[in-house]
Short mmCIF file of C-alpha atoms in Angstrom, two decimals:
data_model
loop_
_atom_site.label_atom_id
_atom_site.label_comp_id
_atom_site.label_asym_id
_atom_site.label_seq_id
_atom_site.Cartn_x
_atom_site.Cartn_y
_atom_site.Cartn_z
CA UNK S 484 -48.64 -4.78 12.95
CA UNK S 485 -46.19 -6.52 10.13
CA UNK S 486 -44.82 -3.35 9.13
CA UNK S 487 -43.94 -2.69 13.16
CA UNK S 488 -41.90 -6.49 13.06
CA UNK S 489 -40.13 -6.15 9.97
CA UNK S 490 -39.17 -2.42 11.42
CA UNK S 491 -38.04 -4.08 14.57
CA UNK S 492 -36.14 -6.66 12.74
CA UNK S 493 -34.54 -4.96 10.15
CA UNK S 494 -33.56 -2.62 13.44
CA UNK S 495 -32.38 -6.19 15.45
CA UNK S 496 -30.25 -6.82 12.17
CA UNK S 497 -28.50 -3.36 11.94
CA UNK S 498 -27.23 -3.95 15.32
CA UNK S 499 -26.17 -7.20 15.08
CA UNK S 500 -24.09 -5.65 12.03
CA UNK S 501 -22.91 -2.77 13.86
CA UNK S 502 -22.33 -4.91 16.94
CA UNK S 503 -20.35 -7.61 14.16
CA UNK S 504 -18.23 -4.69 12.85
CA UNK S 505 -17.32 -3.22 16.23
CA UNK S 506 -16.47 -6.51 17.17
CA UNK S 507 -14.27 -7.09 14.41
CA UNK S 508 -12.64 -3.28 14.83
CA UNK S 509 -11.98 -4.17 18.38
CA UNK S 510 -10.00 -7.52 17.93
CA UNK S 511 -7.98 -5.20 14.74
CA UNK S 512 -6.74 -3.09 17.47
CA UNK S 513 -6.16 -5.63 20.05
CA UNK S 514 -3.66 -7.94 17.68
CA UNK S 515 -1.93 -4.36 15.70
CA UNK S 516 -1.27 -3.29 19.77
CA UNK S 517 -0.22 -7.32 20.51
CA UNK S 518 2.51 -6.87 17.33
CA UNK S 519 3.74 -3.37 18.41
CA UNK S 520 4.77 -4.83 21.60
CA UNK S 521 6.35 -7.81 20.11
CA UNK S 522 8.15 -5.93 17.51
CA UNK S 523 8.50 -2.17 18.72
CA UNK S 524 10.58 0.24 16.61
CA UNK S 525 14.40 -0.24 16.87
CA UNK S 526 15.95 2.68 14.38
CA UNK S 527 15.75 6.11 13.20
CA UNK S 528 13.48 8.37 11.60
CA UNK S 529 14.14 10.38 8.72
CA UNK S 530 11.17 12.57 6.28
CA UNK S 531 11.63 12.11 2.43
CA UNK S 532 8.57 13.96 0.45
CA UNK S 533 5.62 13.02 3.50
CA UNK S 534 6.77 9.85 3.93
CA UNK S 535 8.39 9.33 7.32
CA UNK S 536 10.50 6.45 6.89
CA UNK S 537 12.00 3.90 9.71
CA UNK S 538 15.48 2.51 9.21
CA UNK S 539 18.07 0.72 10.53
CA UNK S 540 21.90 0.93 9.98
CA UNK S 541 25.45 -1.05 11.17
CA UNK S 542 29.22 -0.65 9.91
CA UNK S 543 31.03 1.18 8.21
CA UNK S 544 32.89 1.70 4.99
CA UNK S 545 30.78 0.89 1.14
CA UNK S 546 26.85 1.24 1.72
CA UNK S 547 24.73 -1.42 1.25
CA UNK S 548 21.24 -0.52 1.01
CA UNK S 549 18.13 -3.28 1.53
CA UNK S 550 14.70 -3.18 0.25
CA UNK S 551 12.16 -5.69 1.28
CA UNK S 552 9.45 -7.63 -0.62
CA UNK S 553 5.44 -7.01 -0.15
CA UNK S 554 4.27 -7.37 2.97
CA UNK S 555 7.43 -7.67 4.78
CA UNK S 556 9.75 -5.06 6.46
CA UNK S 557 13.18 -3.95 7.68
CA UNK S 558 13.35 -7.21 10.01
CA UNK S 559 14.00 -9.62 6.88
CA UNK S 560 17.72 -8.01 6.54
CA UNK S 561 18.47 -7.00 10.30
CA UNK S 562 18.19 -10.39 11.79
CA UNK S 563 19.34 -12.68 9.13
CA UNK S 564 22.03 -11.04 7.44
CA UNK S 565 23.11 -8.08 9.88
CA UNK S 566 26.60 -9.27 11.62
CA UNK S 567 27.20 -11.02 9.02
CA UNK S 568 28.92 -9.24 6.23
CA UNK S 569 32.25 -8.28 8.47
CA UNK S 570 33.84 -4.97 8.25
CA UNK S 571 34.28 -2.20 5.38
CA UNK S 572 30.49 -2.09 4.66
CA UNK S 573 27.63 -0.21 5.70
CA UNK S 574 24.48 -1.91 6.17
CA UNK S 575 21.09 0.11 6.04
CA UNK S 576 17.36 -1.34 5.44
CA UNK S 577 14.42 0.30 5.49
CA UNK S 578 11.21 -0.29 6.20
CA UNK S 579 9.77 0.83 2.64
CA UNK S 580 6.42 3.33 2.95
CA UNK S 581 3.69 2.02 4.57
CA UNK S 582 5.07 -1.06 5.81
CA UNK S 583 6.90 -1.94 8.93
CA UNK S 584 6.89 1.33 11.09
CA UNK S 585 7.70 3.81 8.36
CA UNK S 586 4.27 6.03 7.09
CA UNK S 587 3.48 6.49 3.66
CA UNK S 588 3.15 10.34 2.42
CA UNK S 589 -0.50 11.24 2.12
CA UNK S 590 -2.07 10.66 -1.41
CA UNK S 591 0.88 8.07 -2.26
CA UNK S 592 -0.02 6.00 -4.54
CA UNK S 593 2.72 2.95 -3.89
CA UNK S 594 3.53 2.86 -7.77
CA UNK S 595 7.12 1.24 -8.55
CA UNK S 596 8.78 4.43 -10.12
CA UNK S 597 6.95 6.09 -6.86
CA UNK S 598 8.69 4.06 -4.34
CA UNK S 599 12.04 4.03 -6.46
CA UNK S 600 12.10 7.48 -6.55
CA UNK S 601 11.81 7.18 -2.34
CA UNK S 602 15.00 5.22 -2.11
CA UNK S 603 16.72 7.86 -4.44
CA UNK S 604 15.62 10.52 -2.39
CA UNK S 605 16.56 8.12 1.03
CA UNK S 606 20.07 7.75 -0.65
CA UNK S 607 20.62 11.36 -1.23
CA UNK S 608 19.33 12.70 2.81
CA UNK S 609 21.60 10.03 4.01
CA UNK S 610 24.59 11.05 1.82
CA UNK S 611 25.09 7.46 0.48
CA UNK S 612 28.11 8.00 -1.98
CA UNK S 613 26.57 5.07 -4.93
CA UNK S 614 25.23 2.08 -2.83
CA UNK S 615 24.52 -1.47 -3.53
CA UNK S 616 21.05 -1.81 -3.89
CA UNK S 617 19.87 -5.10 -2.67
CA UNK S 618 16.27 -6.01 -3.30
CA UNK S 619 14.13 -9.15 -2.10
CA UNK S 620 10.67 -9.97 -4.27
CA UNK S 621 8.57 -7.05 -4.84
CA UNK S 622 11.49 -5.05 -3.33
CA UNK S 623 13.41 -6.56 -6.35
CA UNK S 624 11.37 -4.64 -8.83
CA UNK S 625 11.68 -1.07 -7.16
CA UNK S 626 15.62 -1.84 -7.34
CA UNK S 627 14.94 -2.94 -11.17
CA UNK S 628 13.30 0.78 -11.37
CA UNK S 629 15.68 2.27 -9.49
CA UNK S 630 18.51 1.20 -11.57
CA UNK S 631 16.63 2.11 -15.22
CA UNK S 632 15.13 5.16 -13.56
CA UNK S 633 18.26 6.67 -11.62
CA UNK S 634 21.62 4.83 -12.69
CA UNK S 635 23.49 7.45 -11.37
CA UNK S 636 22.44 7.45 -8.10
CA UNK S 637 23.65 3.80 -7.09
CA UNK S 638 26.64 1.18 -7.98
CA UNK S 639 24.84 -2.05 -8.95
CA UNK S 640 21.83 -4.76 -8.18
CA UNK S 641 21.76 -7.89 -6.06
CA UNK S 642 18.36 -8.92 -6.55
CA UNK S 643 16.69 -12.22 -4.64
CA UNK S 644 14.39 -13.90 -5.49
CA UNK S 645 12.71 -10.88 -7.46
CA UNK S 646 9.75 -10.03 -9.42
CA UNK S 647 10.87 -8.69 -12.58
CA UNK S 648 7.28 -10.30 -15.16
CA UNK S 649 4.30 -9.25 -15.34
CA UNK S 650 2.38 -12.54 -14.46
CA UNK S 651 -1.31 -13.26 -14.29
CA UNK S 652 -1.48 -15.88 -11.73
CA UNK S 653 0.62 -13.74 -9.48
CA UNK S 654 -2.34 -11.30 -8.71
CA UNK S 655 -4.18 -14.88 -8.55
CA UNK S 656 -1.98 -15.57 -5.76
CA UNK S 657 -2.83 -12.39 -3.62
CA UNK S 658 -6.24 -12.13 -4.75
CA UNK S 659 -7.50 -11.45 -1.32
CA UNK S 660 -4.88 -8.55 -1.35
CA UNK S 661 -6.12 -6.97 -4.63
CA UNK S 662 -8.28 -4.37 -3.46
CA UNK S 663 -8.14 -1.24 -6.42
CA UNK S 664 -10.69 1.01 -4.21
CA UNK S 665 -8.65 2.71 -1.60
CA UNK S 666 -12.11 3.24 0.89
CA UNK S 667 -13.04 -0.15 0.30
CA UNK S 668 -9.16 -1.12 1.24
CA UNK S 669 -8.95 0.83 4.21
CA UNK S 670 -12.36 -0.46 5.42
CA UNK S 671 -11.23 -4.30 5.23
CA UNK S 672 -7.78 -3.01 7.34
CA UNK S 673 -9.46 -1.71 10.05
CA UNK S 674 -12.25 -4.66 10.42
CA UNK S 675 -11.99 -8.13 8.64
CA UNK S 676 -8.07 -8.71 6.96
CA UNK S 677 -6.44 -8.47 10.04
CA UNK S 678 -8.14 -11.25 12.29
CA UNK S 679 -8.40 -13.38 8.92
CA UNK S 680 -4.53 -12.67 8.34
CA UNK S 681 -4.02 -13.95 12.01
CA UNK S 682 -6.41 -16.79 11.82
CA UNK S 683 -4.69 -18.02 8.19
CA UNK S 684 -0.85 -16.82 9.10
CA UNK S 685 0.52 -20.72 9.20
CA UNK S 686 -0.78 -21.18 5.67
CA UNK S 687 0.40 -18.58 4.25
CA UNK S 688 3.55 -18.45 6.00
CA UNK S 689 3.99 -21.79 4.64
CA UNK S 690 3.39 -21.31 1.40
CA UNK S 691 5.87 -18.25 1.49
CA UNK S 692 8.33 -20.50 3.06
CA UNK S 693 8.03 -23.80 1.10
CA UNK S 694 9.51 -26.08 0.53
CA UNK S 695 11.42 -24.85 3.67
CA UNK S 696 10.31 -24.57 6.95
CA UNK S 697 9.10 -21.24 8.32
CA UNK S 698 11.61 -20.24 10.88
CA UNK S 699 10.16 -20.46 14.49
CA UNK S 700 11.45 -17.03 15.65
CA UNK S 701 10.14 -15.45 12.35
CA UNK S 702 6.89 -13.55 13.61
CA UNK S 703 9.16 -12.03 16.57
CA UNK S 704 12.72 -11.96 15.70
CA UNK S 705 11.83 -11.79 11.66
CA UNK S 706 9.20 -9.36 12.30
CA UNK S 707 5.96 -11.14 11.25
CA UNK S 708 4.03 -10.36 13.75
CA UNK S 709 4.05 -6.17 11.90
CA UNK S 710 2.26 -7.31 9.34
CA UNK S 711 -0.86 -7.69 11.45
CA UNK S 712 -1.88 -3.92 11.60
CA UNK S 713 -4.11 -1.95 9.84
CA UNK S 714 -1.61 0.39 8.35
CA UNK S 715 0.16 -2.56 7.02
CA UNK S 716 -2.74 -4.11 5.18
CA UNK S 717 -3.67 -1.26 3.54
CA UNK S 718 -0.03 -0.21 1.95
CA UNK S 719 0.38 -4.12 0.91
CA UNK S 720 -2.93 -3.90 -0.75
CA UNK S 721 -1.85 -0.68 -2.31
CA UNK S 722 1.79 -2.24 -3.69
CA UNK S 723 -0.06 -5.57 -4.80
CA UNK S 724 -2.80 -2.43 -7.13
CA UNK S 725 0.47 -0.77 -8.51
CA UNK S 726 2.34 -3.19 -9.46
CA UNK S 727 0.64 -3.59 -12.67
CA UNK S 728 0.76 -0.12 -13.58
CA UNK S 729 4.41 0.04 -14.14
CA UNK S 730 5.77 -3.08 -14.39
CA UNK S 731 5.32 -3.92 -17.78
CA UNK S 732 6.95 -0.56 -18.92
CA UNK S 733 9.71 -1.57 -16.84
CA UNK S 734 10.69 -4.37 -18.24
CA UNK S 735 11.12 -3.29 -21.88
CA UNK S 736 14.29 -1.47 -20.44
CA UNK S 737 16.43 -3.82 -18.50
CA UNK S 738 18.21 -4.00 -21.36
CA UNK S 739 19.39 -0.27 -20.84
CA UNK S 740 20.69 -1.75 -17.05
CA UNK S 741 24.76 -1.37 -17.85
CA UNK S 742 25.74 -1.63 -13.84
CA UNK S 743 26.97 -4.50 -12.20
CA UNK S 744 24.06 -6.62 -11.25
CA UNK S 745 23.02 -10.12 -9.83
CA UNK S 746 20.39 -12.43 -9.33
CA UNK S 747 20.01 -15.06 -6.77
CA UNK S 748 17.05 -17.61 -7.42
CA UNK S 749 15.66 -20.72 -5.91
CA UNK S 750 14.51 -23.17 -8.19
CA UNK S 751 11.70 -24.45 -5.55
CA UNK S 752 10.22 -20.57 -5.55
CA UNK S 753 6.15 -21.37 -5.25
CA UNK S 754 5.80 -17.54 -4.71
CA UNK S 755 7.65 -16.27 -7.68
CA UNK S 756 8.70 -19.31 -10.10
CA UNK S 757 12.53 -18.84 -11.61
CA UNK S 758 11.56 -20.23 -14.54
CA UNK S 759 9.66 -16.81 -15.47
CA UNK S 760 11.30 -14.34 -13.24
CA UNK S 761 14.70 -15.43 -13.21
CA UNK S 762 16.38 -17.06 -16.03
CA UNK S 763 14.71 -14.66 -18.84
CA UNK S 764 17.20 -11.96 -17.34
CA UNK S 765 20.30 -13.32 -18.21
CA UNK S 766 19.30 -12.41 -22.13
CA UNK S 767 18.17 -9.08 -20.71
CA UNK S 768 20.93 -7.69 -18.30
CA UNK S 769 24.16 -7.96 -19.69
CA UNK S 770 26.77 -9.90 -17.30
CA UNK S 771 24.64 -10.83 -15.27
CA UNK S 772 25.79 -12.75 -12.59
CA UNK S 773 22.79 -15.63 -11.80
CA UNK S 774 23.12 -17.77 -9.24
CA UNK S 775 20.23 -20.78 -9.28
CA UNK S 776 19.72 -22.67 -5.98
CA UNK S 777 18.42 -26.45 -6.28
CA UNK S 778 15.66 -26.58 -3.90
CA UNK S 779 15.43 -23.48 -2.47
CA UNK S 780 12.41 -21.72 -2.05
CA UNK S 781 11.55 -17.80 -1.80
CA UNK S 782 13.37 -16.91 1.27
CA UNK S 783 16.75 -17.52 0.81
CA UNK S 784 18.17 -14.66 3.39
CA UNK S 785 16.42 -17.03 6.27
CA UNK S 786 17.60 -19.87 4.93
CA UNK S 787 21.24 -19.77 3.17
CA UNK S 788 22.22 -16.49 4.74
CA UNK S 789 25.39 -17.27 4.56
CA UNK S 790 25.07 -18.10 0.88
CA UNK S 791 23.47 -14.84 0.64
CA UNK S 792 26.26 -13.10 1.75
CA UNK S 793 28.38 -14.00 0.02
CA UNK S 794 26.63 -13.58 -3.23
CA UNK S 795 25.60 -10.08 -2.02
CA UNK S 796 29.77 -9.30 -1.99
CA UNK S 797 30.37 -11.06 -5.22
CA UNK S 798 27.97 -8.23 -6.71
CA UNK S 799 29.52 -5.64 -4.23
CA UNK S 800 33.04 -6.24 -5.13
CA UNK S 801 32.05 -5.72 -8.92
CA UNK S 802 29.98 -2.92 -8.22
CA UNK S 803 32.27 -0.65 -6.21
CA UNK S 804 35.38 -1.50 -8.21
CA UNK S 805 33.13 0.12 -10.99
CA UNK S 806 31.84 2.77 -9.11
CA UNK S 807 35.89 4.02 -8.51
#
Protein backbone atom coordinates (compact mmCIF):
# COMPACT_ATOMS: atom_id res chain seq x y z
CA UNK A 1 0.00 0.00 0.00
CA UNK A 2 2.93 2.85 0.53
CA UNK A 3 4.72 1.78 -2.40
CA UNK A 4 1.15 2.22 -4.50
CA UNK A 5 1.02 6.23 -2.92
CA UNK A 6 4.42 7.19 -3.44
CA UNK A 7 3.87 5.58 -7.18
CA UNK A 8 0.79 7.67 -7.49
CA UNK A 9 2.51 10.70 -6.27
CA UNK A 10 5.63 10.67 -7.82
CA UNK A 11 3.07 10.06 -11.04
CA UNK A 12 0.77 13.37 -9.66
CA UNK A 13 4.27 15.23 -9.64
CA UNK A 14 5.45 14.30 -13.22
CA UNK A 15 2.37 15.80 -14.47
CA UNK A 16 2.26 18.71 -12.65
CA UNK A 17 5.90 19.13 -14.26
CA UNK A 18 4.88 18.25 -17.61
CA UNK A 19 1.67 20.22 -17.21
CA UNK A 20 4.30 23.34 -15.69
CA UNK A 21 6.50 22.99 -18.81
CA UNK A 22 3.70 22.89 -21.37
CA UNK A 23 2.40 25.72 -19.71
CA UNK A 24 5.43 27.64 -19.90
CA UNK A 25 6.02 26.41 -23.84
CA UNK A 26 2.59 27.66 -24.53
CA UNK A 27 2.86 31.32 -23.16
CA UNK A 28 6.76 31.19 -25.27
CA UNK A 29 4.75 30.89 -28.33
CA UNK A 30 1.96 33.10 -27.49
CA UNK A 31 4.36 36.38 -26.69
CA UNK A 32 7.25 35.27 -29.89
CA UNK A 33 3.65 35.27 -32.17
CA UNK A 34 2.47 38.73 -30.04
CA UNK A 35 6.18 40.35 -31.20
CA UNK A 36 6.01 39.06 -34.84
CA UNK A 37 2.90 40.94 -35.25
CA UNK A 38 4.15 44.00 -33.63
CA UNK A 39 7.36 44.02 -35.43
CA UNK A 40 6.91 41.90 -38.75
CA UNK A 41 9.79 41.80 -41.25
CA UNK A 42 10.27 45.03 -43.33
CA UNK A 43 13.49 44.18 -45.78
CA UNK A 44 15.17 41.74 -47.88
CA UNK A 45 16.63 38.47 -47.73
CA UNK A 46 19.88 37.52 -48.85
CA UNK A 47 21.99 33.73 -47.98
CA UNK A 48 25.71 34.19 -46.89
CA UNK A 49 27.29 30.56 -45.85
CA UNK A 50 23.57 29.09 -44.15
CA UNK A 51 22.85 32.05 -42.62
CA UNK A 52 19.84 33.78 -44.15
CA UNK A 53 20.20 37.23 -43.20
CA UNK A 54 17.36 40.17 -43.00
CA UNK A 55 18.34 43.68 -43.98
CA UNK A 56 17.30 46.87 -44.61
CA UNK A 57 18.67 49.61 -46.98
CA UNK A 58 17.94 53.65 -48.03
CA UNK A 59 20.01 56.18 -50.31
CA UNK A 60 22.35 56.28 -52.33
CA UNK A 61 25.92 57.19 -53.00
CA UNK A 62 29.04 55.93 -50.07
CA UNK A 63 27.72 52.75 -48.06
CA UNK A 64 27.27 52.85 -44.66
CA UNK A 65 26.92 49.61 -43.11
CA UNK A 66 25.29 49.08 -39.29
CA UNK A 67 25.82 46.34 -36.90
CA UNK A 68 23.86 46.11 -33.75
CA UNK A 69 24.78 45.22 -30.13
CA UNK A 70 23.59 41.80 -28.24
CA UNK A 71 20.28 41.30 -28.08
CA UNK A 72 19.16 43.98 -30.29
CA UNK A 73 18.47 44.12 -34.11
CA UNK A 74 18.21 46.06 -37.38
CA UNK A 75 15.45 48.43 -35.69
CA UNK A 76 18.18 50.33 -33.47
CA UNK A 77 19.56 52.09 -36.87
CA UNK A 78 16.28 52.19 -39.09
CA UNK A 79 14.20 54.25 -36.80
CA UNK A 80 16.62 56.48 -35.11
CA UNK A 81 19.08 57.38 -37.53
CA UNK A 82 17.48 56.39 -41.04
CA UNK A 83 16.33 59.89 -42.77
CA UNK A 84 18.65 61.35 -41.16
CA UNK A 85 22.01 61.36 -42.79
CA UNK A 86 20.72 63.37 -46.16
CA UNK A 87 21.84 62.41 -49.52
CA UNK A 88 25.16 60.81 -51.08
CA UNK A 89 25.08 57.82 -48.63
CA UNK A 90 23.80 54.49 -48.53
CA UNK A 91 22.40 53.22 -45.45
CA UNK A 92 22.15 49.34 -44.83
CA UNK A 93 21.70 47.42 -41.29
CA UNK A 94 21.31 44.13 -40.70
CA UNK A 95 19.85 42.11 -38.47
CA UNK A 96 23.17 40.12 -37.46
CA UNK A 97 22.59 35.97 -37.33
CA UNK A 98 20.24 34.83 -35.10
CA UNK A 99 18.81 37.94 -34.00
CA UNK A 100 16.04 40.06 -35.32
CA UNK A 101 14.52 38.03 -38.31
CA UNK A 102 17.75 36.89 -39.91
CA UNK A 103 18.63 32.78 -39.10
CA UNK A 104 21.84 31.72 -38.03
CA UNK A 105 23.62 28.90 -40.35
CA UNK A 106 23.31 25.54 -38.68
CA UNK A 107 26.27 24.55 -36.34
CA UNK A 108 27.26 28.43 -36.01
CA UNK A 109 28.91 28.98 -33.32
CA UNK A 110 28.33 33.08 -32.93
CA UNK A 111 32.23 33.55 -32.33
CA UNK A 112 33.45 37.29 -33.14
CA UNK A 113 35.87 36.40 -36.10
CA UNK A 114 32.63 34.10 -37.07
CA UNK A 115 30.21 36.86 -37.31
CA UNK A 116 32.96 39.31 -38.79
CA UNK A 117 33.65 37.11 -41.37
CA UNK A 118 29.48 37.29 -42.08
CA UNK A 119 29.60 41.00 -42.66
CA UNK A 120 32.66 40.46 -45.06
CA UNK A 121 30.91 38.01 -46.89
CA UNK A 122 27.40 40.45 -46.62
CA UNK A 123 29.69 43.27 -48.05
CA UNK A 124 30.99 41.31 -50.91
CA UNK A 125 27.06 39.66 -52.19
CA UNK A 126 25.93 43.17 -51.93
CA UNK A 127 28.83 44.67 -53.96
CA UNK A 128 29.61 47.31 -51.24
CA UNK A 129 32.71 49.14 -52.85
CA UNK A 130 34.72 49.73 -48.95
CA UNK A 131 31.90 50.75 -46.47
CA UNK A 132 31.81 52.49 -43.22
CA UNK A 133 31.37 50.06 -40.73
CA UNK A 134 29.38 51.37 -37.88
CA UNK A 135 29.07 49.20 -34.82
CA UNK A 136 26.93 49.68 -31.50
CA UNK A 137 28.15 47.49 -28.18
CA UNK A 138 28.76 43.97 -28.89
CA UNK A 139 28.27 44.95 -32.57
CA UNK A 140 31.32 47.24 -31.84
CA UNK A 141 33.61 44.32 -31.34
CA UNK A 142 32.68 42.32 -34.61
CA UNK A 143 33.54 45.80 -36.43
CA UNK A 144 36.90 45.81 -34.17
CA UNK A 145 37.39 42.14 -35.86
CA UNK A 146 36.33 43.06 -38.93
CA UNK A 147 38.74 45.80 -39.33
CA UNK A 148 42.02 43.61 -37.87
CA UNK A 149 40.63 40.56 -39.64
CA UNK A 150 39.68 42.05 -43.21
CA UNK A 151 41.10 45.74 -43.64
CA UNK A 152 40.68 45.53 -47.08
CA UNK A 153 37.31 44.89 -47.31
CA UNK A 154 35.97 48.23 -45.62
CA UNK A 155 37.00 52.16 -45.29
CA UNK A 156 37.00 52.85 -41.53
CA UNK A 157 35.15 52.37 -37.88
CA UNK A 158 32.56 54.45 -36.08
CA UNK A 159 32.15 52.52 -33.09
CA UNK A 160 29.38 53.50 -30.14
CA UNK A 161 29.43 52.80 -27.24
CA UNK A 162 31.50 49.47 -27.91
CA UNK A 163 32.91 46.58 -26.19
CA UNK A 164 36.41 46.40 -27.02
CA UNK A 165 37.86 44.59 -22.93
CA UNK A 166 37.59 41.64 -21.81
CA UNK A 167 35.77 42.37 -18.43
CA UNK A 168 34.71 40.05 -15.67
CA UNK A 169 31.76 41.75 -14.31
CA UNK A 170 30.40 42.06 -17.79
CA UNK A 171 29.46 38.27 -17.98
CA UNK A 172 28.30 39.22 -14.23
CA UNK A 173 25.96 41.47 -15.83
CA UNK A 174 24.27 38.86 -18.22
CA UNK A 175 24.69 36.05 -16.01
CA UNK A 176 21.23 34.82 -16.65
CA UNK A 177 22.31 34.92 -20.41
CA UNK A 178 25.49 32.79 -19.94
CA UNK A 179 24.35 29.52 -20.83
CA UNK A 180 27.77 27.44 -22.44
CA UNK A 181 25.49 24.15 -23.13
CA UNK A 182 23.70 24.72 -26.34
CA UNK A 183 20.67 21.89 -25.26
CA UNK A 184 20.46 23.35 -22.03
CA UNK A 185 20.20 26.97 -23.96
CA UNK A 186 17.72 26.01 -26.32
CA UNK A 187 15.62 24.32 -23.59
CA UNK A 188 15.38 27.67 -21.39
CA UNK A 189 14.30 29.55 -25.04
CA UNK A 190 11.56 27.56 -25.69
CA UNK A 191 10.11 27.38 -21.89
CA UNK A 192 11.28 29.75 -19.00
CA UNK A 193 13.62 33.01 -20.53
CA UNK A 194 11.04 34.25 -22.54
CA UNK A 195 8.04 34.87 -20.04
CA UNK A 196 10.86 35.90 -17.40
CA UNK A 197 12.35 38.35 -20.16
CA UNK A 198 8.71 39.74 -20.52
CA UNK A 199 7.90 39.77 -16.88
CA UNK A 200 11.54 41.69 -16.07
CA UNK A 201 11.68 43.87 -19.57
CA UNK A 202 11.21 47.44 -17.56
CA UNK A 203 14.25 46.59 -15.47
CA UNK A 204 16.31 45.72 -17.74
CA UNK A 205 15.31 48.11 -20.25
CA UNK A 206 16.14 50.55 -17.69
CA UNK A 207 19.21 49.63 -16.81
CA UNK A 208 20.17 49.52 -20.63
CA UNK A 209 18.79 52.93 -20.90
CA UNK A 210 20.05 54.74 -17.75
CA UNK A 211 20.51 57.32 -16.83
CA UNK A 212 18.11 58.12 -19.76
CA UNK A 213 14.76 57.26 -20.16
CA UNK A 214 13.76 54.24 -22.24
CA UNK A 215 12.00 55.63 -25.21
CA UNK A 216 8.18 54.85 -25.12
CA UNK A 217 7.93 53.65 -28.77
CA UNK A 218 11.10 51.47 -28.23
CA UNK A 219 9.53 47.83 -27.97
CA UNK A 220 7.42 48.70 -31.29
CA UNK A 221 9.02 51.32 -33.31
CA UNK A 222 12.75 50.33 -31.80
CA UNK A 223 12.00 46.79 -32.15
CA UNK A 224 12.02 45.45 -28.55
CA UNK A 225 9.34 43.60 -28.60
CA UNK A 226 11.85 40.80 -31.22
CA UNK A 227 13.75 40.06 -28.59
CA UNK A 228 10.99 38.04 -26.95
CA UNK A 229 11.28 34.82 -29.14
CA UNK A 230 12.85 31.76 -28.76
CA UNK A 231 15.21 32.06 -31.63
CA UNK A 232 16.35 35.26 -30.18
CA UNK A 233 17.24 33.98 -26.76
CA UNK A 234 19.12 31.34 -27.85
CA UNK A 235 21.59 33.33 -30.45
CA UNK A 236 22.01 36.13 -27.54
CA UNK A 237 22.95 33.40 -25.21
CA UNK A 238 25.23 32.05 -27.85
CA UNK A 239 27.05 35.75 -28.57
CA UNK A 240 27.17 36.47 -24.67
CA UNK A 241 29.37 32.23 -24.68
CA UNK A 242 31.67 33.57 -27.55
CA UNK A 243 32.56 36.51 -26.66
CA UNK A 244 35.23 35.32 -24.46
CA UNK A 245 36.73 33.12 -26.86
CA UNK A 246 38.05 35.75 -29.08
CA UNK A 247 38.04 38.79 -27.54
CA UNK A 248 41.07 38.83 -25.74
CA UNK A 249 43.09 37.82 -28.93
CA UNK A 250 41.49 40.68 -30.44
CA UNK A 251 42.56 43.17 -28.60
CA UNK A 252 46.34 42.62 -28.69
CA UNK A 253 45.94 43.90 -32.38
CA UNK A 254 44.11 47.16 -32.48
CA UNK A 255 47.21 48.48 -32.68
CA UNK A 256 47.60 46.97 -36.31
CA UNK A 257 43.97 49.10 -37.03
CA UNK A 258 45.66 51.91 -39.61
CA UNK A 259 41.97 53.01 -41.09
CA UNK A 260 40.15 55.89 -40.17
CA UNK A 261 38.26 55.12 -37.06
CA UNK A 262 36.08 56.67 -34.20
CA UNK A 263 34.65 56.21 -31.01
CA UNK A 264 31.64 57.76 -29.51
CA UNK A 265 31.21 57.13 -25.62
CA UNK A 266 28.93 58.18 -22.86
CA UNK A 267 30.46 58.79 -19.74
CA UNK A 268 27.11 57.62 -17.76
CA UNK A 269 27.46 53.98 -19.71
CA UNK A 270 26.18 51.42 -16.69
CA UNK A 271 26.24 48.69 -19.45
CA UNK A 272 29.71 49.12 -20.74
CA UNK A 273 31.73 51.78 -18.49
CA UNK A 274 34.08 54.30 -20.80
CA UNK A 275 36.45 54.33 -18.39
CA UNK A 276 37.54 50.62 -19.50
CA UNK A 277 36.16 50.36 -22.94
CA UNK A 278 36.66 53.65 -24.24
CA UNK A 279 39.45 55.84 -23.31
CA UNK A 280 42.21 52.88 -23.31
CA UNK A 281 41.75 53.08 -27.24
CA UNK A 282 43.02 56.28 -27.92
CA UNK A 283 46.73 54.74 -26.93
CA UNK A 284 45.70 51.78 -29.08
CA UNK A 285 44.20 53.09 -32.45
CA UNK A 286 46.17 55.64 -33.87
CA UNK A 287 44.09 59.00 -34.69
CA UNK A 288 41.52 58.09 -33.23
CA UNK A 289 38.86 60.35 -33.24
CA UNK A 290 36.98 59.98 -29.46
CA UNK A 291 34.21 61.75 -28.76
CA UNK A 292 33.12 61.52 -24.74
CA UNK A 293 29.51 62.52 -23.91
CA UNK A 294 28.88 63.97 -20.23
CA UNK A 295 25.98 62.10 -19.07
CA UNK A 296 25.09 59.97 -21.61
CA UNK A 297 24.36 56.56 -21.15
CA UNK A 298 24.61 53.37 -23.59
CA UNK A 299 22.19 54.32 -26.19
CA UNK A 300 23.24 57.26 -27.70
CA UNK A 301 21.54 56.60 -31.38
CA UNK A 302 18.00 56.96 -29.32
CA UNK A 303 19.05 59.64 -27.59
CA UNK A 304 21.53 62.24 -29.44
CA UNK A 305 20.79 60.92 -32.89
CA UNK A 306 21.49 63.83 -34.22
CA UNK A 307 24.82 63.94 -32.43
CA UNK A 308 25.28 60.60 -33.79
CA UNK A 309 25.10 61.64 -37.10
CA UNK A 310 27.05 63.74 -37.28
CA UNK A 311 29.89 61.98 -35.64
CA UNK A 312 29.10 58.99 -37.92
CA UNK A 313 30.08 61.64 -41.08
CA UNK A 314 33.02 63.08 -39.28
CA UNK A 315 34.43 59.35 -39.50
CA UNK A 316 32.82 58.96 -43.03
CA UNK A 317 34.32 61.97 -44.52
CA UNK A 318 37.86 60.70 -43.28
CA UNK A 319 37.23 57.34 -44.26
CA UNK A 320 36.16 57.70 -47.89
CA UNK A 321 38.60 60.52 -48.65
CA UNK A 322 41.08 57.61 -47.71
CA UNK A 323 39.45 55.01 -49.38
CA UNK A 324 39.94 57.29 -52.96
Amino acid sequence: MPISIVLWLLAGLLAAVVLAVLALMLATWRIAAKAEGLVPPCGKFIEIDGNRIHYVEEGEGRPIVFVHGLGAQLHHFRHTMFGRFGPGYRLIALDRPGSGYSVRARGATGRLPEQADIVRRFIEELRLERPLVVGHSLGGAIALALATGHPTAISGIALLSPLTHLEARIRQRFDLLYVPSPLLRRVLAYTVAIPLSLRYARPTLRFIFAPQAVPADYMVAGGGWLGLRPSHYFATSADVVAVERDLGEIERRYRDIAMPSGILFGTSDQVIGEAVHGEPMLDKIAGLDFERVEGLGHMPQFVEPERVVAFIQRVAMRAFAVAH
